[in-house]
PDB file of C-alpha atoms and ligand atoms in Angstrom:
ATOM      1  CA  MET T 115      25.816 -30.122 -88.592  1.00 36.00           C
ATOM      2  CA  PHE T 116      23.466 -27.236 -88.413  1.00 40.00           C
ATOM      3  CA  ASN T 117      20.431 -28.999 -89.864  1.00 41.00           C
ATOM      4  CA  GLU T 118      20.411 -31.821 -87.336  1.00 41.00           C
ATOM      5  CA  ALA T 119      20.501 -29.481 -84.361  1.00 40.00           C
ATOM      6  CA  ARG T 120      17.634 -27.364 -85.711  1.00 44.00           C
ATOM      7  CA  PRO T 121      14.868 -26.325 -83.357  1.00 48.00           C
ATOM      8  CA  CYS T 122      11.333 -26.324 -84.498  1.00 56.00           C
ATOM      9  CA  PHE T 123      10.459 -22.667 -85.267  1.00 59.00           C
ATOM     10  CA  ALA T 124       6.936 -23.577 -86.347  1.00 54.00           C
ATOM     11  CA  ASP T 125       5.957 -24.362 -82.727  1.00 57.00           C
ATOM     12  CA  ARG T 126       7.054 -20.940 -81.517  1.00 60.00           C
ATOM     13  CA  GLU T 127       4.525 -18.316 -80.709  1.00 55.00           C
ATOM     14  CA  PRO T 128       4.934 -15.260 -82.932  1.00 53.00           C
ATOM     15  CA  SER T 129       5.218 -12.949 -79.963  1.00 51.00           C
ATOM     16  CA  VAL T 130       5.877  -9.310 -80.278  1.00 47.00           C
ATOM     17  CA  ARG T 131       9.529  -9.319 -79.394  1.00 54.00           C
ATOM     18  CA  LEU T 132       9.501  -6.042 -77.508  1.00 49.00           C
ATOM     19  CA  ASP T 133       7.400  -7.641 -74.754  1.00 52.00           C
ATOM     20  CA  SER T 134       9.365 -10.791 -74.528  1.00 57.00           C
ATOM     21  CA  GLY T 135      11.488  -9.462 -71.681  1.00 64.00           C
ATOM     22  CA  GLN T 136      14.677 -10.746 -73.348  1.00 73.00           C
ATOM     23  CA  ARG T 137      17.531  -8.619 -74.369  1.00 87.00           C
ATOM     24  CA  LEU T 138      17.459  -8.321 -78.112  1.00 93.00           C
ATOM     25  CA  LEU T 139      19.824  -7.748 -80.941  1.00 97.00           C
ATOM     26  CA  ASP T 140      18.528  -5.349 -83.632  1.00 97.00           C
ATOM     27  CA  LEU T 141      19.970  -6.610 -86.911  1.00 98.00           C
ATOM     28  CA  HIS T 142      18.579  -3.989 -89.278  1.00 98.00           C
ATOM     29  CA  ILE T 143      19.729  -0.412 -88.861  1.00 98.00           C
ATOM     30  CA  HIS T 144      20.623   2.408 -91.233  1.00 97.00           C
ATOM     31  CA  SER T 145      22.976   5.302 -90.440  1.00 97.00           C
ATOM     32  CA  ASN T 146      23.747   8.495 -92.275  1.00 94.00           C
ATOM     33  CA  PHE T 147      26.295   6.598 -94.276  1.00 94.00           C
ATOM     34  CA  SER T 148      23.175   5.679 -96.347  1.00 92.00           C
ATOM     35  CA  ASP T 149      19.754   7.182 -95.835  1.00 90.00           C
ATOM     36  CA  GLY T 150      19.455   7.055 -92.017  1.00 93.00           C
ATOM     37  CA  ARG T 151      19.477  10.369 -90.107  1.00 92.00           C
ATOM     38  CA  LEU T 152      21.837   9.545 -87.290  1.00 96.00           C
ATOM     39  CA  ASP T 153      25.529   8.938 -87.209  1.00 97.00           C
ATOM     40  CA  VAL T 154      26.834   5.583 -85.978  1.00 98.00           C
ATOM     41  CA  ALA T 155      27.936   6.968 -82.546  1.00 98.00           C
ATOM     42  CA  ALA T 156      24.397   8.283 -81.886  1.00 98.00           C
ATOM     43  CA  ILE T 157      22.919   4.939 -82.937  1.00 98.00           C
ATOM     44  CA  VAL T 158      25.224   3.023 -80.592  1.00 98.00           C
ATOM     45  CA  SER T 159      24.333   5.329 -77.640  1.00 98.00           C
ATOM     46  CA  MET T 160      20.592   4.813 -78.393  1.00 97.00           C
ATOM     47  CA  ALA T 161      21.067   1.093 -78.649  1.00 97.00           C
ATOM     48  CA  ALA T 162      22.889   0.893 -75.341  1.00 96.00           C
ATOM     49  CA  ALA T 163      20.239   3.150 -73.685  1.00 95.00           C
ATOM     50  CA  ALA T 164      17.518   0.948 -75.066  1.00 94.00           C
ATOM     51  CA  GLY T 165      19.086  -2.123 -73.475  1.00 94.00           C
ATOM     52  CA  LEU T 166      19.871  -3.921 -76.701  1.00 96.00           C
ATOM     53  CA  SER T 167      22.588  -6.471 -76.472  1.00 96.00           C
ATOM     54  CA  GLY T 168      23.854  -6.025 -80.044  1.00 97.00           C
ATOM     55  CA  ILE T 169      23.284  -4.377 -83.313  1.00 98.00           C
ATOM     56  CA  ALA T 170      23.967  -4.922 -87.033  1.00 98.00           C
ATOM     57  CA  LEU T 171      24.639  -1.882 -89.120  1.00 98.00           C
ATOM     58  CA  THR T 172      22.996  -2.594 -92.554  1.00 98.00           C
ATOM     59  CA  ASP T 173      23.310   0.535 -94.599  1.00 97.00           C
ATOM     60  CA  HIS T 174      22.083   0.403 -98.202  1.00 94.00           C
ATOM     61  CA  ASP T 175      24.855  -0.458-100.699  1.00 93.00           C
ATOM     62  CA  THR T 176      27.749   0.737 -98.572  1.00 94.00           C
ATOM     63  CA  VAL T 177      30.131  -0.672 -95.953  1.00 97.00           C
ATOM     64  CA  ASP T 178      31.658   2.732 -95.081  1.00 95.00           C
ATOM     65  CA  GLY T 179      30.036   2.890 -91.617  1.00 97.00           C
ATOM     66  CA  LEU T 180      31.123  -0.483 -90.498  1.00 98.00           C
ATOM     67  CA  LEU T 181      34.510   0.297 -89.026  1.00 97.00           C
ATOM     68  CA  PRO T 182      33.404   3.348 -86.989  1.00 98.00           C
ATOM     69  CA  ALA T 183      30.236   1.524 -85.874  1.00 98.00           C
ATOM     70  CA  ARG T 184      32.279  -1.490 -84.678  1.00 98.00           C
ATOM     71  CA  ILE T 185      34.606   0.730 -82.620  1.00 98.00           C
ATOM     72  CA  SER T 186      31.665   2.595 -81.047  1.00 98.00           C
ATOM     73  CA  ALA T 187      29.688  -0.592 -80.378  1.00 98.00           C
ATOM     74  CA  GLU T 188      32.629  -2.341 -78.764  1.00 96.00           C
ATOM     75  CA  GLN T 189      33.313   0.676 -76.570  1.00 97.00           C
ATOM     76  CA  ALA T 190      29.666   0.499 -75.458  1.00 97.00           C
ATOM     77  CA  GLY T 191      29.857  -3.215 -74.741  1.00 97.00           C
ATOM     78  CA  LEU T 192      27.446  -4.127 -77.567  1.00 97.00           C
ATOM     79  CA  ARG T 193      27.865  -7.027 -79.895  1.00 97.00           C
ATOM     80  CA  PHE T 194      28.333  -5.853 -83.459  1.00 98.00           C
ATOM     81  CA  VAL T 195      27.480  -7.526 -86.737  1.00 98.00           C
ATOM     82  CA  PRO T 196      28.917  -5.904 -89.876  1.00 98.00           C
ATOM     83  CA  GLY T 197      26.131  -5.840 -92.372  1.00 98.00           C
ATOM     84  CA  ILE T 198      24.660  -4.399 -95.592  1.00 98.00           C
ATOM     85  CA  GLU T 199      21.330  -4.155 -97.267  1.00 98.00           C
ATOM     86  CA  LEU T 200      21.398  -4.565-101.045  1.00 96.00           C
ATOM     87  CA  ASN T 201      18.326  -3.302-102.909  1.00 92.00           C
ATOM     88  CA  THR T 202      17.596  -5.473-105.870  1.00 93.00           C
ATOM     89  CA  ASP T 203      14.778  -5.884-108.354  1.00 90.00           C
ATOM     90  CA  TRP T 204      13.136  -9.052-109.501  1.00 91.00           C
ATOM     91  CA  GLU T 205      10.364  -8.827-112.047  1.00 85.00           C
ATOM     92  CA  ASP T 206       7.925  -6.377-110.499  1.00 82.00           C
ATOM     93  CA  GLU T 207       9.134  -6.760-106.975  1.00 89.00           C
ATOM     94  CA  GLU T 208      11.641  -4.803-104.979  1.00 90.00           C
ATOM     95  CA  VAL T 209      13.728  -7.388-103.154  1.00 96.00           C
ATOM     96  CA  HIS T 210      16.100  -6.322-100.342  1.00 97.00           C
ATOM     97  CA  ILE T 211      18.895  -8.674 -99.336  1.00 98.00           C
ATOM     98  CA  LEU T 212      20.668  -8.329 -96.029  1.00 98.00           C
ATOM     99  CA  GLY T 213      24.281  -9.549 -95.859  1.00 98.00           C
ATOM    100  CA  TYR T 214      25.663 -10.276 -92.358  1.00 98.00           C
ATOM    101  CA  PHE T 215      29.309 -10.695 -91.447  1.00 98.00           C
ATOM    102  CA  ILE T 216      30.582  -9.460 -94.797  1.00 98.00           C
ATOM    103  CA  ASP T 217      34.233  -8.463 -94.982  1.00 97.00           C
ATOM    104  CA  PRO T 218      34.170  -4.690 -95.358  1.00 96.00           C
ATOM    105  CA  LEU T 219      37.634  -4.760 -96.917  1.00 96.00           C
ATOM    106  CA  ASN T 220      36.820  -7.306 -99.638  1.00 97.00           C
ATOM    107  CA  GLU T 221      38.015  -5.707-102.875  1.00 97.00           C
ATOM    108  CA  TYR T 222      35.475  -7.237-105.121  1.00 97.00           C
ATOM    109  CA  LEU T 223      32.698  -6.049-102.817  1.00 97.00           C
ATOM    110  CA  LEU T 224      34.154  -2.551-102.677  1.00 97.00           C
ATOM    111  CA  SER T 225      34.494  -2.263-106.412  1.00 97.00           C
ATOM    112  CA  ARG T 226      30.939  -3.515-107.062  1.00 96.00           C
ATOM    113  CA  LEU T 227      29.564  -1.180-104.398  1.00 95.00           C
ATOM    114  CA  ASP T 228      31.440   1.685-106.007  1.00 93.00           C
ATOM    115  CA  GLU T 229      29.720   0.971-109.319  1.00 93.00           C
ATOM    116  CA  LEU T 230      26.351   0.883-107.639  1.00 92.00           C
ATOM    117  CA  ARG T 231      27.075   4.218-105.937  1.00 90.00           C
ATOM    118  CA  GLN T 232      27.920   5.881-109.287  1.00 92.00           C
ATOM    119  CA  LYS T 233      24.732   4.481-110.839  1.00 93.00           C
ATOM    120  CA  ARG T 234      22.710   5.821-107.912  1.00 92.00           C
ATOM    121  CA  ARG T 235      24.121   9.284-108.412  1.00 93.00           C
ATOM    122  CA  LEU T 236      23.199   9.194-112.097  1.00 95.00           C
ATOM    123  CA  ARG T 237      19.734   7.998-111.219  1.00 96.00           C
ATOM    124  CA  ALA T 238      19.147  10.671-108.627  1.00 96.00           C
ATOM    125  CA  ARG T 239      20.107  13.286-111.298  1.00 97.00           C
ATOM    126  CA  ARG T 240      17.598  11.839-113.688  1.00 97.00           C
ATOM    127  CA  ILE T 241      14.889  11.908-111.040  1.00 98.00           C
ATOM    128  CA  VAL T 242      15.662  15.596-110.338  1.00 98.00           C
ATOM    129  CA  GLU T 243      15.558  16.312-114.132  1.00 98.00           C
ATOM    130  CA  LYS T 244      12.167  14.627-114.359  1.00 98.00           C
ATOM    131  CA  LEU T 245      10.850  16.603-111.396  1.00 98.00           C
ATOM    132  CA  GLY T 246      12.095  19.770-113.068  1.00 98.00           C
ATOM    133  CA  ARG T 247      10.057  18.880-116.208  1.00 98.00           C
ATOM    134  CA  LEU T 248       7.032  18.423-113.956  1.00 97.00           C
ATOM    135  CA  GLY T 249       7.476  21.891-112.664  1.00 97.00           C
ATOM    136  CA  LEU T 250       9.075  20.860-109.353  1.00 98.00           C
ATOM    137  CA  PRO T 251      12.624  22.139-109.724  1.00 98.00           C
ATOM    138  CA  LEU T 252      15.193  20.954-107.206  1.00 98.00           C
ATOM    139  CA  ASP T 253      18.821  21.892-106.669  1.00 97.00           C
ATOM    140  CA  PHE T 254      20.823  18.752-107.155  1.00 97.00           C
ATOM    141  CA  ASP T 255      23.603  20.071-104.899  1.00 96.00           C
ATOM    142  CA  ARG T 256      21.049  20.300-102.109  1.00 97.00           C
ATOM    143  CA  VAL T 257      20.103  16.625-102.641  1.00 96.00           C
ATOM    144  CA  GLN T 258      23.798  15.748-102.437  1.00 94.00           C
ATOM    145  CA  GLU T 259      24.179  17.856 -99.357  1.00 94.00           C
ATOM    146  CA  LEU T 260      21.243  16.013 -97.716  1.00 93.00           C
ATOM    147  CA  ALA T 261      23.047  12.768 -98.575  1.00 91.00           C
ATOM    148  CA  GLY T 262      25.962  14.143 -96.578  1.00 87.00           C
ATOM    149  CA  GLY T 263      28.570  12.858 -98.929  1.00 78.00           C
ATOM    150  CA  GLY T 264      27.294   9.302 -98.447  1.00 80.00           C
ATOM    151  CA  LEU T 265      25.185   7.191-100.727  1.00 85.00           C
ATOM    152  CA  ILE T 266      22.344   8.976-102.612  1.00 92.00           C
ATOM    153  CA  GLY T 267      18.929   7.456-102.455  1.00 91.00           C
ATOM    154  CA  ARG T 268      15.376   8.508-103.255  1.00 95.00           C
ATOM    155  CA  PRO T 269      14.820   9.357 -99.549  1.00 92.00           C
ATOM    156  CA  HIS T 270      17.271  12.274-100.015  1.00 94.00           C
ATOM    157  CA  VAL T 271      15.316  13.462-103.016  1.00 97.00           C
ATOM    158  CA  ALA T 272      12.162  13.090-101.006  1.00 96.00           C
ATOM    159  CA  ARG T 273      13.664  15.213 -98.190  1.00 95.00           C
ATOM    160  CA  ALA T 274      14.627  17.929-100.590  1.00 97.00           C
ATOM    161  CA  MET T 275      11.029  17.886-101.982  1.00 98.00           C
ATOM    162  CA  VAL T 276       9.601  18.288 -98.466  1.00 96.00           C
ATOM    163  CA  GLU T 277      11.956  21.193 -97.891  1.00 96.00           C
ATOM    164  CA  GLN T 278      10.670  22.882-101.068  1.00 97.00           C
ATOM    165  CA  GLY T 279       7.076  22.240 -99.922  1.00 97.00           C
ATOM    166  CA  TYR T 280       6.376  19.868-102.889  1.00 98.00           C
ATOM    167  CA  ALA T 281       5.184  17.216-100.374  1.00 97.00           C
ATOM    168  CA  SER T 282       4.258  17.371 -96.736  1.00 94.00           C
ATOM    169  CA  GLN T 283       6.158  14.200 -95.910  1.00 91.00           C
ATOM    170  CA  GLU T 284       8.735  11.939 -97.567  1.00 91.00           C
ATOM    171  CA  SER T 285       6.063   9.226 -97.981  1.00 91.00           C
ATOM    172  CA  GLU T 286       3.866  11.688 -99.952  1.00 95.00           C
ATOM    173  CA  ALA T 287       6.834  12.486-102.277  1.00 97.00           C
ATOM    174  CA  PHE T 288       7.088   8.700-102.951  1.00 96.00           C
ATOM    175  CA  GLN T 289       3.381   8.168-103.380  1.00 96.00           C
ATOM    176  CA  ARG T 290       2.833  11.097-105.731  1.00 98.00           C
ATOM    177  CA  PHE T 291       6.061  11.516-107.602  1.00 98.00           C
ATOM    178  CA  ILE T 292       9.137   9.298-107.142  1.00 97.00           C
ATOM    179  CA  GLY T 293       7.639   5.905-106.155  1.00 95.00           C
ATOM    180  CA  ARG T 294       7.364   3.069-108.640  1.00 89.00           C
ATOM    181  CA  GLY T 295       4.691   3.891-111.248  1.00 92.00           C
ATOM    182  CA  GLN T 296       4.760   7.614-110.477  1.00 97.00           C
ATOM    183  CA  PRO T 297       5.717  10.279-112.988  1.00 97.00           C
ATOM    184  CA  ALA T 298       9.221  11.017-111.702  1.00 98.00           C
ATOM    185  CA  PHE T 299      10.107   7.397-111.092  1.00 96.00           C
ATOM    186  CA  VAL T 300      13.403   6.195-112.565  1.00 95.00           C
ATOM    187  CA  PRO T 301      14.184   2.545-112.227  1.00 88.00           C
ATOM    188  CA  ARG T 302      17.278   1.642-110.203  1.00 84.00           C
ATOM    189  CA  TYR T 303      20.357   0.084-111.864  1.00 81.00           C
ATOM    190  CA  ASN T 304      19.805  -3.443-112.838  1.00 84.00           C
ATOM    191  CA  PHE T 305      20.862  -5.573-109.902  1.00 92.00           C
ATOM    192  CA  THR T 306      19.201  -8.916-109.297  1.00 95.00           C
ATOM    193  CA  PRO T 307      18.752 -10.773-105.983  1.00 97.00           C
ATOM    194  CA  GLN T 308      20.961 -13.552-107.393  1.00 97.00           C
ATOM    195  CA  GLU T 309      23.756 -11.091-107.978  1.00 96.00           C
ATOM    196  CA  ALA T 310      23.354  -9.847-104.445  1.00 97.00           C
ATOM    197  CA  LEU T 311      23.574 -13.394-103.048  1.00 98.00           C
ATOM    198  CA  GLU T 312      26.689 -14.017-104.990  1.00 97.00           C
ATOM    199  CA  LEU T 313      28.288 -10.743-103.884  1.00 98.00           C
ATOM    200  CA  ILE T 314      27.495 -11.400-100.181  1.00 98.00           C
ATOM    201  CA  SER T 315      28.740 -14.930-100.358  1.00 97.00           C
ATOM    202  CA  SER T 316      31.941 -13.932-102.135  1.00 96.00           C
ATOM    203  CA  SER T 317      32.692 -11.393 -99.454  1.00 97.00           C
ATOM    204  CA  GLY T 318      32.323 -14.032 -96.708  1.00 96.00           C
ATOM    205  CA  GLY T 319      28.860 -13.011 -95.593  1.00 97.00           C
ATOM    206  CA  LEU T 320      25.440 -14.726 -94.946  1.00 98.00           C
ATOM    207  CA  ALA T 321      22.501 -13.618 -97.068  1.00 98.00           C
ATOM    208  CA  PHE T 322      19.112 -13.035 -95.520  1.00 98.00           C
ATOM    209  CA  LEU T 323      15.949 -11.993 -97.255  1.00 98.00           C
ATOM    210  CA  ALA T 324      14.908  -8.622 -95.768  1.00 98.00           C
ATOM    211  CA  HIS T 325      11.269  -8.009 -94.784  1.00 98.00           C
ATOM    212  CA  PRO T 326       9.831 -10.828 -96.875  1.00 98.00           C
ATOM    213  CA  GLY T 327       6.374  -9.796 -95.663  1.00 97.00           C
ATOM    214  CA  LYS T 328       6.616  -6.760 -98.014  1.00 96.00           C
ATOM    215  CA  ILE T 329       6.972  -8.987-101.046  1.00 96.00           C
ATOM    216  CA  ASN T 330       3.589  -9.432-102.740  1.00 94.00           C
ATOM    217  CA  ASP T 331       4.407 -12.352-104.950  1.00 95.00           C
ATOM    218  CA  LYS T 332       5.314 -15.097-102.502  1.00 95.00           C
ATOM    219  CA  SER T 333       6.833 -17.192-105.315  1.00 95.00           C
ATOM    220  CA  VAL T 334       9.818 -14.818-105.166  1.00 96.00           C
ATOM    221  CA  ILE T 335      10.504 -15.972-101.631  1.00 97.00           C
ATOM    222  CA  TYR T 336      10.533 -19.629-102.757  1.00 97.00           C
ATOM    223  CA  ARG T 337      12.787 -18.728-105.661  1.00 97.00           C
ATOM    224  CA  LEU T 338      15.281 -17.160-103.298  1.00 97.00           C
ATOM    225  CA  ILE T 339      15.190 -20.132-101.063  1.00 98.00           C
ATOM    226  CA  ALA T 340      15.980 -22.284-104.088  1.00 97.00           C
ATOM    227  CA  ASP T 341      18.787 -19.904-104.976  1.00 97.00           C
ATOM    228  CA  GLY T 342      20.405 -20.594-101.604  1.00 96.00           C
ATOM    229  CA  ILE T 343      19.515 -17.770 -99.230  1.00 98.00           C
ATOM    230  CA  THR T 344      20.691 -18.568 -95.772  1.00 98.00           C
ATOM    231  CA  GLY T 345      17.982 -16.942 -93.662  1.00 98.00           C
ATOM    232  CA  LEU T 346      14.834 -14.848 -93.474  1.00 98.00           C
ATOM    233  CA  GLU T 347      14.207 -11.578 -91.600  1.00 98.00           C
ATOM    234  CA  VAL T 348      11.266 -12.933 -89.650  1.00 97.00           C
ATOM    235  CA  TYR T 349      10.878 -10.183 -86.982  1.00 96.00           C
ATOM    236  CA  TYR T 350      10.166  -6.865 -88.610  1.00 96.00           C
ATOM    237  CA  PRO T 351       7.924  -3.991 -87.468  1.00 94.00           C
ATOM    238  CA  GLU T 352       5.596  -4.241 -90.467  1.00 94.00           C
ATOM    239  CA  HIS T 353       5.202  -8.013 -90.180  1.00 96.00           C
ATOM    240  CA  ASP T 354       1.952  -9.121 -88.591  1.00 94.00           C
ATOM    241  CA  GLU T 355       1.432 -12.340 -86.695  1.00 93.00           C
ATOM    242  CA  GLY T 356       0.404 -14.093 -89.902  1.00 94.00           C
ATOM    243  CA  ASP T 357       3.613 -13.068 -91.671  1.00 95.00           C
ATOM    244  CA  ILE T 358       5.717 -14.257 -88.717  1.00 95.00           C
ATOM    245  CA  ARG T 359       3.968 -17.574 -88.538  1.00 95.00           C
ATOM    246  CA  PHE T 360       4.342 -18.092 -92.250  1.00 96.00           C
ATOM    247  CA  LEU T 361       8.117 -17.175 -92.170  1.00 97.00           C
ATOM    248  CA  LEU T 362       8.845 -19.353 -89.170  1.00 96.00           C
ATOM    249  CA  GLY T 363       7.148 -22.203 -91.021  1.00 95.00           C
ATOM    250  CA  LEU T 364       9.356 -21.614 -94.051  1.00 97.00           C
ATOM    251  CA  ALA T 365      12.422 -21.378 -91.897  1.00 96.00           C
ATOM    252  CA  ASP T 366      11.514 -24.716 -90.358  1.00 95.00           C
ATOM    253  CA  ARG T 367      10.706 -26.515 -93.652  1.00 97.00           C
ATOM    254  CA  TYR T 368      13.693 -25.233 -95.566  1.00 97.00           C
ATOM    255  CA  HIS T 369      16.264 -25.148 -92.799  1.00 96.00           C
ATOM    256  CA  LEU T 370      16.819 -21.430 -92.751  1.00 97.00           C
ATOM    257  CA  LEU T 371      18.173 -19.111 -90.119  1.00 98.00           C
ATOM    258  CA  ILE T 372      16.022 -16.352 -88.753  1.00 97.00           C
ATOM    259  CA  SER T 373      16.832 -12.724 -88.227  1.00 98.00           C
ATOM    260  CA  GLY T 374      15.012  -9.598 -87.082  1.00 97.00           C
ATOM    261  CA  GLY T 375      15.445  -5.893 -86.857  1.00 97.00           C
ATOM    262  CA  SER T 376      13.773  -2.503 -86.800  1.00 96.00           C
ATOM    263  CA  ASP T 377      14.866  -0.942 -90.139  1.00 97.00           C
ATOM    264  CA  PHE T 378      15.680   2.079 -87.946  1.00 97.00           C
ATOM    265  CA  HIS T 379      16.350   5.227 -90.019  1.00 96.00           C
ATOM    266  CA  GLY T 380      16.349   7.776 -87.203  1.00 95.00           C
ATOM    267  CA  PRO T 381      13.857  10.234 -85.827  1.00 90.00           C
ATOM    268  CA  GLY T 382      11.653  11.880 -88.389  1.00 80.00           C
ATOM    269  CA  SER T 383      11.852   9.105 -90.893  1.00 76.00           C
ATOM    270  CA  GLY T 384       8.245   8.082 -90.508  1.00 72.00           C
ATOM    271  CA  GLU T 385       6.426   5.914 -88.012  1.00 71.00           C
ATOM    272  CA  LYS T 386       7.782   2.351 -87.736  1.00 79.00           C
ATOM    273  CA  ARG T 387      11.303   3.291 -88.794  1.00 88.00           C
ATOM    274  CA  GLU T 388      11.975   5.541 -85.803  1.00 91.00           C
ATOM    275  CA  THR T 389      12.193   3.080 -82.974  1.00 93.00           C
ATOM    276  CA  LEU T 390      15.502   1.303 -82.515  1.00 95.00           C
ATOM    277  CA  GLY T 391      14.965  -2.246 -81.222  1.00 93.00           C
ATOM    278  CA  LEU T 392      11.275  -2.258 -82.240  1.00 92.00           C
ATOM    279  CA  SER T 393      12.021  -5.773 -83.691  1.00 94.00           C
ATOM    280  CA  GLY T 394      15.064  -7.978 -83.230  1.00 95.00           C
ATOM    281  CA  ILE T 395      16.181 -11.436 -82.310  1.00 96.00           C
ATOM    282  CA  ASP T 396      17.091 -13.002 -78.974  1.00 94.00           C
ATOM    283  CA  GLU T 397      20.340 -14.606 -77.947  1.00 93.00           C
ATOM    284  CA  ASN T 398      19.263 -18.108 -79.011  1.00 93.00           C
ATOM    285  CA  ASP T 399      18.540 -17.084 -82.562  1.00 95.00           C
ATOM    286  CA  PHE T 400      21.797 -15.136 -82.683  1.00 96.00           C
ATOM    287  CA  GLN T 401      23.785 -18.051 -81.436  1.00 96.00           C
ATOM    288  CA  ARG T 402      22.324 -20.165 -84.293  1.00 96.00           C
ATOM    289  CA  ILE T 403      23.641 -17.650 -86.759  1.00 97.00           C
ATOM    290  CA  LEU T 404      27.061 -17.683 -85.139  1.00 97.00           C
ATOM    291  CA  GLU T 405      27.128 -21.513 -85.086  1.00 96.00           C
ATOM    292  CA  TYR T 406      26.261 -21.594 -88.734  1.00 96.00           C
ATOM    293  CA  LEU T 407      28.994 -19.058 -89.519  1.00 95.00           C
ATOM    294  CA  ARG T 408      31.562 -21.115 -87.671  1.00 93.00           C
ATOM    295  CA  GLY T 409      30.591 -24.264 -89.507  1.00 90.00           C
ATOM    296  CA  LYS T 410      30.530 -22.668 -92.935  1.00 80.00           C
ATOM    297  CA  PRO T 411      33.403 -23.650 -95.311  1.00 73.00           C
ATOM    298  CA  ASP T 412      35.440 -20.569 -96.382  1.00 68.00           C
TER     299      ASP T 412
HETATM  300  P1  AMP C 543      16.327   3.792-103.394  1.00 96.26           P
HETATM  301  O1  AMP C 543      17.220   2.702-102.975  1.00 96.26           O
HETATM  302  O2  AMP C 543      17.017   5.074-103.725  1.00 96.26           O
HETATM  303  O3  AMP C 543      15.423   3.356-104.523  1.00 96.26           O
HETATM  304  O4  AMP C 543      15.361   4.167-102.227  1.00 96.26           O
HETATM  305  C1  AMP C 543      14.641   3.135-101.536  1.00 96.26           C
HETATM  306  C2  AMP C 543      14.376   3.525-100.146  1.00 96.26           C
HETATM  307  O5  AMP C 543      13.375   4.554-100.139  1.00 96.26           O
HETATM  308  C3  AMP C 543      13.804   2.401 -99.357  1.00 96.26           C
HETATM  309  O6  AMP C 543      14.834   1.619 -98.811  1.00 96.26           O
HETATM  310  C4  AMP C 543      13.081   3.165 -98.315  1.00 96.26           C
HETATM  311  O7  AMP C 543      13.990   3.580 -97.293  1.00 96.26           O
HETATM  312  C5  AMP C 543      12.585   4.418 -99.015  1.00 96.26           C
HETATM  313  N1  AMP C 543      11.156   4.295 -99.436  1.00 96.26           N
HETATM  314  C6  AMP C 543      10.638   3.530-100.435  1.00 96.26           C
HETATM  315  N2  AMP C 543       9.277   3.719-100.607  1.00 96.26           N
HETATM  316  C7  AMP C 543       8.998   4.651 -99.590  1.00 96.26           C
HETATM  317  C8  AMP C 543       7.739   5.317 -99.274  1.00 96.26           C
HETATM  318  N3  AMP C 543       6.637   4.992 -99.849  1.00 96.26           N
HETATM  319  N4  AMP C 543       7.827   6.215 -98.245  1.00 96.26           N
HETATM  320  C9  AMP C 543       8.963   6.514 -97.618  1.00 96.26           C
HETATM  321  N5  AMP C 543      10.175   5.953 -97.948  1.00 96.26           N
HETATM  322  C10 AMP C 543      10.193   5.045 -98.953  1.00 96.26           C
HETATM  323 ZN1   ZN C 544      16.841   3.053 -96.109  1.00 96.26          ZN
HETATM  324 FE1   FE C 545      14.727  -2.699 -96.996  1.00 96.26          FE
HETATM  325 FE1   FE C 546      16.429  -1.238 -94.497  1.00 96.26          FE
END
């Protein structure tokens, strides 16, 4: 089915999608249900104002925003893809897996996400303890407050650090203290990309490798293709033309779908993550995803 009808991505120009004149779907967006700064209603208004034709909400490790986002998006006449971004680790690489069209009511998914959320909370506590020992005390309640009752991530710790004047920006907090290899770094729970693929597939979704251009060891990408990933996030603000060409070539060779999105986290989250629709896919690429979904056995 899908494979025979495949277009040749490798012949395509790796154009900057913003200038393509087409209405795009932005399939990588974070709300304040994870570490984004805007609520889903605000994101939908911005998406409609930006002329996007659809969005995917892909909060880290949570599906809590999917129902309200769907309602808002449908009211605004936007197409909506229920999504998630699972942060996993593989050897020395951080590997993020996007799941599209997952069932937000799937019980196995919800119970696994609940476990991950609890582990995140513990981890954030340990990071705050380490910072305290480094002479940078933080109030854990404040970190929780910044997380707004949603999932806790290092960005919330970083925001609390900026508030206390320990860093001038979140990125500095990561680079000096809480990033990998830094003194207050605490590894995340042990969750592998293979487990993420399994979780997404068992909840009816399609797994895409997020921002593969950020992965240093390219063999990790081939390994995930061998493990059965369905698609690659080709269009991404930090991907340059070389990355896009490479990824389109892989999609072509290994019969993968392609996706794209901005990784929007709201205003004030640092260059490149503040512009909704900065990257995305067009209607043709979206239709291919839908066709694949329709042809997929349950
Ligand atoms: P966590 O899942 O809690 O480990 O947090 C990971 C998130 O932190 C990523 O998804 C990014 O949103 C953010 N992040 C990672 N590295 C940096 C950095 N150097 N500067 C700013 N944000 C970062
Ligand atoms: Zn994030
Ligand atoms: Fe990511
Ligand atoms: Fe993301």
